[in-house]
Amino acid sequence: MTYDPRPKNTGFLRAHRLRAAGAACVVLTAALLTGCGQDSGSTSTGTETSEAARAVPERTTSPSPSPSASLTEDQQKRKKLLASTKITFDKAVTTAEGAVKGGKVTELDLKGPGKSDDDTDASASASASASASTSASASMSASPTGASSSPSGSSASPSASPTATGPEWVAAVVAKDGTEHTVRIDAVNGKVLQSVEDPDQDTQEKSRTAERIAKATQTPQEAAKAATDKAKGTVTSLDLDENDKNVLVWSVDVVAKDYKETTVDIDAASGSVTGEHVDND
């Protein structure tokens, strides 16, 4: 009896291998998909972070306030006035006194363009011009030819006083006999713009003014130094007058670096400080 060996089930083994390979592919595919999903998620998260960063504005440093913003209106005016002034107080005193023979300064103020606040020069020029114009008209009416009686044919009226385009020093200068003059000085180039005698002074007023000058042994320069020793800054005004106690004093205005103004009273005879007032405006 012949024994035939049992044939091997090769179809079953092949199917089993195929199923194993398929399972491996499934596992591999799942792993790949998971990795791709993670990468996709990372990319999405990075994109969202970038978008959020762009949505937040960059931090900027707020500008510091301008120093001039903290100044009052008066302080800003003083700052502007001093910035355009080239002639100092002491030079203005020397120039003003040189414009009047034997003159002494009793008042000096630094003013902006067109702010002389003194009508003496304007009224004097206006009255002189009006008088000259009237005389010229009368002469022309009396003349048969209607020509001016002046040989040169020019008007007798004085020329108009020059006007400073910048700041100016306005001074009251008293002569030896007590006659007061108004002297205007260009505060940029130091030139005398005008020197005119006050026409409204009587003999009694001149005498009182001369006596006051004689009592003031302290010069304007000495008074200014005493004032700036007490309050550091730039002198912008000075006035010789009696205070509430009838003491003759120099009242000196000094502008500090913060453009606040301090008025210091200096005894015109002894040079001592008798009073001080700070203007915070």
PDB file of C-alpha atoms in Angstrom:
ATOM      1  CA  MET A   1       0.000   0.000   0.000  1.00  0.00           C
ATOM      2  CA  THR A   2       1.460   3.219  -1.094  1.00  0.00           C
ATOM      3  CA  TYR A   3       1.255   6.225   1.333  1.00  0.00           C
ATOM      4  CA  ASP A   4       0.913   9.587  -0.392  1.00  0.00           C
ATOM      5  CA  PRO A   5       2.003  12.570   1.785  1.00  0.00           C
ATOM      6  CA  ARG A   6      -0.735  15.186   2.581  1.00  0.00           C
ATOM      7  CA  PRO A   7      -0.443  18.155   0.330  1.00  0.00           C
ATOM      8  CA  LYS A   8       0.470  21.427   2.077  1.00  0.00           C
ATOM      9  CA  ASN A   9      -2.213  24.143   2.316  1.00  0.00           C
ATOM     10  CA  THR A  10      -0.270  26.777   0.434  1.00  0.00           C
ATOM     11  CA  GLY A  11      -3.356  28.959  -0.231  1.00  0.00           C
ATOM     12  CA  PHE A  12      -3.998  29.352   3.449  1.00  0.00           C
ATOM     13  CA  LEU A  13      -0.415  30.401   4.152  1.00  0.00           C
ATOM     14  CA  ARG A  14      -0.448  32.914   1.340  1.00  0.00           C
ATOM     15  CA  ALA A  15      -3.641  34.463   2.598  1.00  0.00           C
ATOM     16  CA  HIS A  16      -2.208  34.660   6.105  1.00  0.00           C
ATOM     17  CA  ARG A  17       0.882  36.444   4.857  1.00  0.00           C
ATOM     18  CA  LEU A  18      -1.201  38.894   2.907  1.00  0.00           C
ATOM     19  CA  ARG A  19      -3.291  39.675   5.950  1.00  0.00           C
ATOM     20  CA  ALA A  20      -0.180  40.260   8.053  1.00  0.00           C
ATOM     21  CA  ALA A  21       1.325  42.542   5.433  1.00  0.00           C
ATOM     22  CA  GLY A  22      -1.949  44.455   5.187  1.00  0.00           C
ATOM     23  CA  ALA A  23      -2.055  44.901   8.946  1.00  0.00           C
ATOM     24  CA  ALA A  24       1.505  46.223   8.886  1.00  0.00           C
ATOM     25  CA  CYS A  25       0.567  48.663   6.166  1.00  0.00           C
ATOM     26  CA  VAL A  26      -2.411  49.821   8.194  1.00  0.00           C
ATOM     27  CA  VAL A  27      -0.205  50.410  11.228  1.00  0.00           C
ATOM     28  CA  LEU A  28       2.371  52.235   9.131  1.00  0.00           C
ATOM     29  CA  THR A  29      -0.284  54.355   7.449  1.00  0.00           C
ATOM     30  CA  ALA A  30      -1.788  55.269  10.826  1.00  0.00           C
ATOM     31  CA  ALA A  31       1.617  56.305  12.110  1.00  0.00           C
ATOM     32  CA  LEU A  32       2.230  58.467   9.078  1.00  0.00           C
ATOM     33  CA  LEU A  33      -1.177  60.092   9.369  1.00  0.00           C
ATOM     34  CA  THR A  34      -0.588  60.814  13.042  1.00  0.00           C
ATOM     35  CA  GLY A  35       2.747  62.423  12.284  1.00  0.00           C
ATOM     36  CA  CYS A  36       1.225  64.495   9.508  1.00  0.00           C
ATOM     37  CA  GLY A  37      -1.571  65.540  11.793  1.00  0.00           C
ATOM     38  CA  GLN A  38       0.897  66.700  14.409  1.00  0.00           C
ATOM     39  CA  ASP A  39       2.887  68.668  11.844  1.00  0.00           C
ATOM     40  CA  SER A  40      -0.284  70.202  10.542  1.00  0.00           C
ATOM     41  CA  GLY A  41      -1.306  71.136  14.046  1.00  0.00           C
ATOM     42  CA  SER A  42       2.093  72.693  14.757  1.00  0.00           C
ATOM     43  CA  THR A  43       1.903  74.703  11.566  1.00  0.00           C
ATOM     44  CA  SER A  44      -1.597  75.851  12.416  1.00  0.00           C
ATOM     45  CA  THR A  45      -0.578  76.823  15.932  1.00  0.00           C
ATOM     46  CA  GLY A  46       2.453  78.764  14.616  1.00  0.00           C
ATOM     47  CA  THR A  47       0.238  80.564  12.140  1.00  0.00           C
ATOM     48  CA  GLU A  48      -2.234  81.512  14.860  1.00  0.00           C
ATOM     49  CA  THR A  49       0.615  82.771  17.087  1.00  0.00           C
ATOM     50  CA  SER A  50       2.004  84.855  14.244  1.00  0.00           C
ATOM     51  CA  GLU A  51      -1.429  86.311  13.519  1.00  0.00           C
ATOM     52  CA  ALA A  52      -1.919  87.121  17.202  1.00  0.00           C
ATOM     53  CA  ALA A  53       1.478  88.821  17.360  1.00  0.00           C
ATOM     54  CA  ARG A  54       0.560  90.974  14.396  1.00  0.00           C
ATOM     55  CA  ALA A  55      -2.746  91.882  16.038  1.00  0.00           C
ATOM     56  CA  VAL A  56      -0.977  93.304  19.111  1.00  0.00           C
ATOM     57  CA  PRO A  57       0.479  96.781  18.379  1.00  0.00           C
ATOM     58  CA  GLU A  58       4.133  97.341  19.093  1.00  0.00           C
ATOM     59  CA  ARG A  59       4.862  99.149  22.336  1.00  0.00           C
ATOM     60  CA  THR A  60       5.862 102.737  21.672  1.00  0.00           C
ATOM     61  CA  THR A  61       7.474 105.195  24.020  1.00  0.00           C
ATOM     62  CA  SER A  62       5.206 108.174  24.590  1.00  0.00           C
ATOM     63  CA  PRO A  63       7.056 111.427  23.848  1.00  0.00           C
ATOM     64  CA  SER A  64       8.064 113.509  26.831  1.00  0.00           C
ATOM     65  CA  PRO A  65       6.205 116.818  27.153  1.00  0.00           C
ATOM     66  CA  SER A  66       7.868 119.866  25.678  1.00  0.00           C
ATOM     67  CA  PRO A  67       9.646 122.040  28.311  1.00  0.00           C
ATOM     68  CA  SER A  68       7.775 125.103  27.009  1.00  0.00           C
ATOM     69  CA  ALA A  69       4.451 123.374  27.704  1.00  0.00           C
ATOM     70  CA  SER A  70       5.020 123.803  31.441  1.00  0.00           C
ATOM     71  CA  LEU A  71       5.738 127.543  31.171  1.00  0.00           C
ATOM     72  CA  THR A  72       3.060 130.135  31.814  1.00  0.00           C
ATOM     73  CA  GLU A  73       2.188 132.685  29.161  1.00  0.00           C
ATOM     74  CA  ASP A  74       4.302 135.360  30.869  1.00  0.00           C
ATOM     75  CA  GLN A  75       7.257 133.002  31.181  1.00  0.00           C
ATOM     76  CA  GLN A  76       7.051 132.113  27.493  1.00  0.00           C
ATOM     77  CA  LYS A  77       7.056 135.823  26.614  1.00  0.00           C
ATOM     78  CA  ARG A  78      10.149 136.403  28.771  1.00  0.00           C
ATOM     79  CA  LYS A  79      11.884 133.418  27.180  1.00  0.00           C
ATOM     80  CA  LYS A  80      11.199 134.710  23.683  1.00  0.00           C
ATOM     81  CA  LEU A  81      12.244 138.270  24.594  1.00  0.00           C
ATOM     82  CA  LEU A  82      15.532 137.231  26.188  1.00  0.00           C
ATOM     83  CA  ALA A  83      16.342 134.866  23.323  1.00  0.00           C
ATOM     84  CA  SER A  84      16.245 137.765  20.840  1.00  0.00           C
ATOM     85  CA  THR A  85      18.101 140.280  23.051  1.00  0.00           C
ATOM     86  CA  LYS A  86      21.824 140.752  22.384  1.00  0.00           C
ATOM     87  CA  ILE A  87      22.582 143.959  24.330  1.00  0.00           C
ATOM     88  CA  THR A  88      22.908 143.407  28.073  1.00  0.00           C
ATOM     89  CA  PHE A  89      21.598 145.677  30.802  1.00  0.00           C
ATOM     90  CA  ASP A  90      24.926 147.292  31.661  1.00  0.00           C
ATOM     91  CA  LYS A  91      25.719 148.107  28.017  1.00  0.00           C
ATOM     92  CA  ALA A  92      22.282 149.668  27.627  1.00  0.00           C
ATOM     93  CA  VAL A  93      22.904 151.890  30.689  1.00  0.00           C
ATOM     94  CA  THR A  94      26.223 153.099  29.294  1.00  0.00           C
ATOM     95  CA  THR A  95      24.714 153.820  25.869  1.00  0.00           C
ATOM     96  CA  ALA A  96      21.688 155.636  27.308  1.00  0.00           C
ATOM     97  CA  GLU A  97      23.769 157.874  29.563  1.00  0.00           C
ATOM     98  CA  GLY A  98      26.078 158.638  26.651  1.00  0.00           C
ATOM     99  CA  ALA A  99      23.118 159.938  24.642  1.00  0.00           C
ATOM    100  CA  VAL A 100      22.445 162.743  27.170  1.00  0.00           C
ATOM    101  CA  LYS A 101      25.283 165.025  28.274  1.00  0.00           C
ATOM    102  CA  GLY A 102      25.927 164.478  31.967  1.00  0.00           C
ATOM    103  CA  GLY A 103      22.901 162.188  32.098  1.00  0.00           C
ATOM    104  CA  LYS A 104      22.100 159.510  34.681  1.00  0.00           C
ATOM    105  CA  VAL A 105      19.731 156.589  34.105  1.00  0.00           C
ATOM    106  CA  THR A 106      16.806 156.495  36.531  1.00  0.00           C
ATOM    107  CA  GLU A 107      14.736 153.888  34.718  1.00  0.00           C
ATOM    108  CA  LEU A 108      15.422 151.198  32.142  1.00  0.00           C
ATOM    109  CA  ASP A 109      13.085 148.555  30.703  1.00  0.00           C
ATOM    110  CA  LEU A 110      13.540 145.786  28.157  1.00  0.00           C
ATOM    111  CA  LYS A 111      10.535 145.685  25.853  1.00  0.00           C
ATOM    112  CA  GLY A 112       9.449 143.776  22.776  1.00  0.00           C
ATOM    113  CA  PRO A 113       8.993 145.316  19.318  1.00  0.00           C
ATOM    114  CA  GLY A 114       6.442 148.125  19.397  1.00  0.00           C
ATOM    115  CA  LYS A 115       6.099 147.862  23.188  1.00  0.00           C
ATOM    116  CA  SER A 116       7.926 150.991  24.297  1.00  0.00           C
ATOM    117  CA  ASP A 117       4.887 152.026  26.390  1.00  0.00           C
ATOM    118  CA  ASP A 118       6.100 155.585  26.321  1.00  0.00           C
ATOM    119  CA  ASP A 119       4.093 158.296  24.613  1.00  0.00           C
ATOM    120  CA  THR A 120       6.616 161.064  25.226  1.00  0.00           C
ATOM    121  CA  ASP A 121       8.593 160.452  22.049  1.00  0.00           C
ATOM    122  CA  ALA A 122       5.483 159.854  19.957  1.00  0.00           C
ATOM    123  CA  SER A 123       3.625 162.916  21.241  1.00  0.00           C
ATOM    124  CA  ALA A 124       6.703 165.086  20.897  1.00  0.00           C
ATOM    125  CA  SER A 125       7.284 163.992  17.324  1.00  0.00           C
ATOM    126  CA  ALA A 126       3.593 164.324  16.482  1.00  0.00           C
ATOM    127  CA  SER A 127       3.295 167.832  17.931  1.00  0.00           C
ATOM    128  CA  ALA A 128       6.510 168.948  16.244  1.00  0.00           C
ATOM    129  CA  SER A 129       5.353 167.516  12.949  1.00  0.00           C
ATOM    130  CA  ALA A 130       1.917 169.134  13.257  1.00  0.00           C
ATOM    131  CA  SER A 131       3.466 172.492  14.143  1.00  0.00           C
ATOM    132  CA  ALA A 132       5.864 172.311  11.219  1.00  0.00           C
ATOM    133  CA  SER A 133       3.068 171.297   8.883  1.00  0.00           C
ATOM    134  CA  THR A 134       0.929 174.253  10.005  1.00  0.00           C
ATOM    135  CA  SER A 135       3.834 176.680   9.547  1.00  0.00           C
ATOM    136  CA  ALA A 136       4.605 175.286   6.115  1.00  0.00           C
ATOM    137  CA  SER A 137       0.969 175.651   5.049  1.00  0.00           C
ATOM    138  CA  ALA A 138       0.871 179.232   6.276  1.00  0.00           C
ATOM    139  CA  SER A 139       4.077 180.059   4.423  1.00  0.00           C
ATOM    140  CA  MET A 140       2.790 178.541   1.214  1.00  0.00           C
ATOM    141  CA  SER A 141      -0.441 180.529   1.505  1.00  0.00           C
ATOM    142  CA  ALA A 142       1.461 183.761   2.091  1.00  0.00           C
ATOM    143  CA  SER A 143       3.872 183.188  -0.774  1.00  0.00           C
ATOM    144  CA  PRO A 144       2.628 184.436  -4.189  1.00  0.00           C
ATOM    145  CA  THR A 145       4.127 181.441  -5.887  1.00  0.00           C
ATOM    146  CA  GLY A 146       2.859 179.017  -3.297  1.00  0.00           C
ATOM    147  CA  ALA A 147       6.418 177.777  -2.754  1.00  0.00           C
ATOM    148  CA  SER A 148       7.896 176.893   0.594  1.00  0.00           C
ATOM    149  CA  SER A 149       9.673 179.744   2.376  1.00  0.00           C
ATOM    150  CA  SER A 150      12.561 177.380   3.105  1.00  0.00           C
ATOM    151  CA  PRO A 151      15.430 177.991   0.666  1.00  0.00           C
ATOM    152  CA  SER A 152      15.951 174.272   0.257  1.00  0.00           C
ATOM    153  CA  GLY A 153      12.249 173.585  -0.001  1.00  0.00           C
ATOM    154  CA  SER A 154      12.480 170.877   2.661  1.00  0.00           C
ATOM    155  CA  SER A 155      10.007 170.419   5.484  1.00  0.00           C
ATOM    156  CA  ALA A 156      10.931 171.667   8.928  1.00  0.00           C
ATOM    157  CA  SER A 157       9.424 168.586  10.607  1.00  0.00           C
ATOM    158  CA  PRO A 158      11.923 166.168  12.115  1.00  0.00           C
ATOM    159  CA  SER A 159      12.333 162.770  10.562  1.00  0.00           C
ATOM    160  CA  ALA A 160      10.276 159.975  12.056  1.00  0.00           C
ATOM    161  CA  SER A 161      12.018 158.034  14.778  1.00  0.00           C
ATOM    162  CA  PRO A 162      13.333 154.673  13.581  1.00  0.00           C
ATOM    163  CA  THR A 163      11.419 151.638  14.739  1.00  0.00           C
ATOM    164  CA  ALA A 164      13.215 148.596  16.097  1.00  0.00           C
ATOM    165  CA  THR A 165      12.268 145.341  14.427  1.00  0.00           C
ATOM    166  CA  GLY A 166      13.341 143.473  17.542  1.00  0.00           C
ATOM    167  CA  PRO A 167      13.422 144.200  21.281  1.00  0.00           C
ATOM    168  CA  GLU A 168      14.569 147.552  22.616  1.00  0.00           C
ATOM    169  CA  TRP A 169      15.714 149.127  25.849  1.00  0.00           C
ATOM    170  CA  VAL A 170      13.693 152.189  26.881  1.00  0.00           C
ATOM    171  CA  ALA A 171      15.519 154.434  29.342  1.00  0.00           C
ATOM    172  CA  ALA A 172      14.717 157.530  31.364  1.00  0.00           C
ATOM    173  CA  VAL A 173      17.886 159.623  31.534  1.00  0.00           C
ATOM    174  CA  VAL A 174      18.132 162.736  33.715  1.00  0.00           C
ATOM    175  CA  ALA A 175      20.511 165.606  32.972  1.00  0.00           C
ATOM    176  CA  LYS A 176      22.313 167.566  35.699  1.00  0.00           C
ATOM    177  CA  ASP A 177      19.555 170.189  35.874  1.00  0.00           C
ATOM    178  CA  GLY A 178      16.900 167.498  36.376  1.00  0.00           C
ATOM    179  CA  THR A 179      15.593 167.491  32.809  1.00  0.00           C
ATOM    180  CA  GLU A 180      14.434 164.012  31.880  1.00  0.00           C
ATOM    181  CA  HIS A 181      14.992 162.460  28.478  1.00  0.00           C
ATOM    182  CA  THR A 182      13.632 159.278  26.927  1.00  0.00           C
ATOM    183  CA  VAL A 183      16.262 157.234  25.124  1.00  0.00           C
ATOM    184  CA  ARG A 184      15.384 154.186  23.031  1.00  0.00           C
ATOM    185  CA  ILE A 185      18.110 151.671  22.204  1.00  0.00           C
ATOM    186  CA  ASP A 186      17.981 148.755  19.791  1.00  0.00           C
ATOM    187  CA  ALA A 187      18.520 145.688  21.998  1.00  0.00           C
ATOM    188  CA  VAL A 188      20.048 143.727  19.118  1.00  0.00           C
ATOM    189  CA  ASN A 189      22.686 146.066  17.680  1.00  0.00           C
ATOM    190  CA  GLY A 190      22.975 148.617  20.516  1.00  0.00           C
ATOM    191  CA  LYS A 191      22.246 151.681  18.380  1.00  0.00           C
ATOM    192  CA  VAL A 192      20.326 154.656  19.776  1.00  0.00           C
ATOM    193  CA  LEU A 193      16.958 154.791  18.041  1.00  0.00           C
ATOM    194  CA  GLN A 194      15.792 158.028  19.619  1.00  0.00           C
ATOM    195  CA  SER A 195      16.675 160.549  22.335  1.00  0.00           C
ATOM    196  CA  VAL A 196      14.045 163.153  23.147  1.00  0.00           C
ATOM    197  CA  GLU A 197      13.476 165.563  26.033  1.00  0.00           C
ATOM    198  CA  ASP A 198      10.256 165.278  28.016  1.00  0.00           C
ATOM    199  CA  PRO A 199       8.369 168.511  27.131  1.00  0.00           C
ATOM    200  CA  ASP A 200       5.991 168.427  30.101  1.00  0.00           C
ATOM    201  CA  GLN A 201       8.438 169.082  32.969  1.00  0.00           C
ATOM    202  CA  ASP A 202       8.237 172.174  35.106  1.00  0.00           C
ATOM    203  CA  THR A 203      10.992 173.718  37.192  1.00  0.00           C
ATOM    204  CA  GLN A 204       9.763 172.122  40.436  1.00  0.00           C
ATOM    205  CA  GLU A 205       9.736 168.641  38.934  1.00  0.00           C
ATOM    206  CA  LYS A 206      13.228 169.087  37.558  1.00  0.00           C
ATOM    207  CA  SER A 207      14.471 170.191  40.975  1.00  0.00           C
ATOM    208  CA  ARG A 208      12.964 167.134  42.717  1.00  0.00           C
ATOM    209  CA  THR A 209      14.442 164.799  40.126  1.00  0.00           C
ATOM    210  CA  ALA A 210      17.900 166.353  40.500  1.00  0.00           C
ATOM    211  CA  GLU A 211      17.721 165.910  44.301  1.00  0.00           C
ATOM    212  CA  ARG A 212      16.727 162.259  43.911  1.00  0.00           C
ATOM    213  CA  ILE A 213      19.670 161.627  41.615  1.00  0.00           C
ATOM    214  CA  ALA A 214      22.033 163.233  44.122  1.00  0.00           C
ATOM    215  CA  LYS A 215      20.773 160.926  46.909  1.00  0.00           C
ATOM    216  CA  ALA A 216      21.242 157.778  44.832  1.00  0.00           C
ATOM    217  CA  THR A 217      24.883 157.046  45.552  1.00  0.00           C
ATOM    218  CA  GLN A 218      24.440 153.513  44.221  1.00  0.00           C
ATOM    219  CA  THR A 219      24.763 153.379  40.441  1.00  0.00           C
ATOM    220  CA  PRO A 220      22.373 151.289  38.314  1.00  0.00           C
ATOM    221  CA  GLN A 221      25.190 148.782  37.729  1.00  0.00           C
ATOM    222  CA  GLU A 222      25.874 148.450  41.473  1.00  0.00           C
ATOM    223  CA  ALA A 223      22.174 148.015  42.198  1.00  0.00           C
ATOM    224  CA  ALA A 224      21.915 145.365  39.486  1.00  0.00           C
ATOM    225  CA  LYS A 225      24.843 143.417  40.944  1.00  0.00           C
ATOM    226  CA  ALA A 226      23.323 143.499  44.435  1.00  0.00           C
ATOM    227  CA  ALA A 227      20.017 142.259  43.021  1.00  0.00           C
ATOM    228  CA  THR A 228      21.571 139.386  41.023  1.00  0.00           C
ATOM    229  CA  ASP A 229      23.624 138.362  44.064  1.00  0.00           C
ATOM    230  CA  LYS A 230      20.308 137.893  45.846  1.00  0.00           C
ATOM    231  CA  ALA A 231      18.374 136.377  42.914  1.00  0.00           C
ATOM    232  CA  LYS A 232      20.389 134.770  40.119  1.00  0.00           C
ATOM    233  CA  GLY A 233      19.305 135.686  36.619  1.00  0.00           C
ATOM    234  CA  THR A 234      19.195 138.369  33.938  1.00  0.00           C
ATOM    235  CA  VAL A 235      18.282 141.992  34.669  1.00  0.00           C
ATOM    236  CA  THR A 236      15.399 143.186  32.480  1.00  0.00           C
ATOM    237  CA  SER A 237      14.235 146.308  34.312  1.00  0.00           C
ATOM    238  CA  LEU A 238      15.363 148.907  36.839  1.00  0.00           C
ATOM    239  CA  ASP A 239      13.599 151.884  38.385  1.00  0.00           C
ATOM    240  CA  LEU A 240      14.679 154.520  40.934  1.00  0.00           C
ATOM    241  CA  ASP A 241      11.805 155.481  43.222  1.00  0.00           C
ATOM    242  CA  GLU A 242      10.703 155.686  46.839  1.00  0.00           C
ATOM    243  CA  ASN A 243       9.120 152.632  48.446  1.00  0.00           C
ATOM    244  CA  ASP A 244       6.189 152.510  50.885  1.00  0.00           C
ATOM    245  CA  LYS A 245       8.505 153.604  53.715  1.00  0.00           C
ATOM    246  CA  ASN A 246       9.715 156.629  51.735  1.00  0.00           C
ATOM    247  CA  VAL A 247      13.123 155.050  51.262  1.00  0.00           C
ATOM    248  CA  LEU A 248      14.777 155.716  47.919  1.00  0.00           C
ATOM    249  CA  VAL A 249      15.388 152.323  46.288  1.00  0.00           C
ATOM    250  CA  TRP A 250      16.346 150.758  43.020  1.00  0.00           C
ATOM    251  CA  SER A 251      13.663 148.216  42.074  1.00  0.00           C
ATOM    252  CA  VAL A 252      15.399 145.622  39.908  1.00  0.00           C
ATOM    253  CA  ASP A 253      13.596 142.898  37.931  1.00  0.00           C
ATOM    254  CA  VAL A 254      15.616 139.695  37.520  1.00  0.00           C
ATOM    255  CA  VAL A 255      14.509 136.791  35.281  1.00  0.00           C
ATOM    256  CA  ALA A 256      15.791 133.370  36.373  1.00  0.00           C
ATOM    257  CA  LYS A 257      16.585 130.305  34.226  1.00  0.00           C
ATOM    258  CA  ASP A 258      13.015 129.049  34.679  1.00  0.00           C
ATOM    259  CA  TYR A 259      11.833 132.469  33.399  1.00  0.00           C
ATOM    260  CA  LYS A 260      10.194 133.426  36.672  1.00  0.00           C
ATOM    261  CA  GLU A 261      10.693 137.073  37.568  1.00  0.00           C
ATOM    262  CA  THR A 262      11.936 138.363  40.927  1.00  0.00           C
ATOM    263  CA  THR A 263      11.810 142.031  41.908  1.00  0.00           C
ATOM    264  CA  VAL A 264      14.562 142.970  44.349  1.00  0.00           C
ATOM    265  CA  ASP A 265      14.590 146.357  46.079  1.00  0.00           C
ATOM    266  CA  ILE A 266      18.047 147.805  46.752  1.00  0.00           C
ATOM    267  CA  ASP A 267      18.598 150.793  49.051  1.00  0.00           C
ATOM    268  CA  ALA A 268      19.860 153.491  46.662  1.00  0.00           C
ATOM    269  CA  ALA A 269      22.188 154.909  49.318  1.00  0.00           C
ATOM    270  CA  SER A 270      23.567 151.855  51.154  1.00  0.00           C
ATOM    271  CA  GLY A 271      23.168 149.114  48.531  1.00  0.00           C
ATOM    272  CA  SER A 272      21.464 146.728  50.958  1.00  0.00           C
ATOM    273  CA  VAL A 273      18.492 144.548  50.008  1.00  0.00           C
ATOM    274  CA  THR A 274      15.271 145.967  51.436  1.00  0.00           C
ATOM    275  CA  GLY A 275      12.686 143.742  49.764  1.00  0.00           C
ATOM    276  CA  GLU A 276      12.121 140.816  47.430  1.00  0.00           C
ATOM    277  CA  HIS A 277       9.081 139.572  45.511  1.00  0.00           C
ATOM    278  CA  VAL A 278       8.827 136.526  43.214  1.00  0.00           C
ATOM    279  CA  ASP A 279       6.348 136.558  40.346  1.00  0.00           C
ATOM    280  CA  ASN A 280       5.325 132.928  39.705  1.00  0.00           C
ATOM    281  CA  ASP A 281       3.326 133.794  36.577  1.00  0.00           C
TER     282      ASP A 281
END
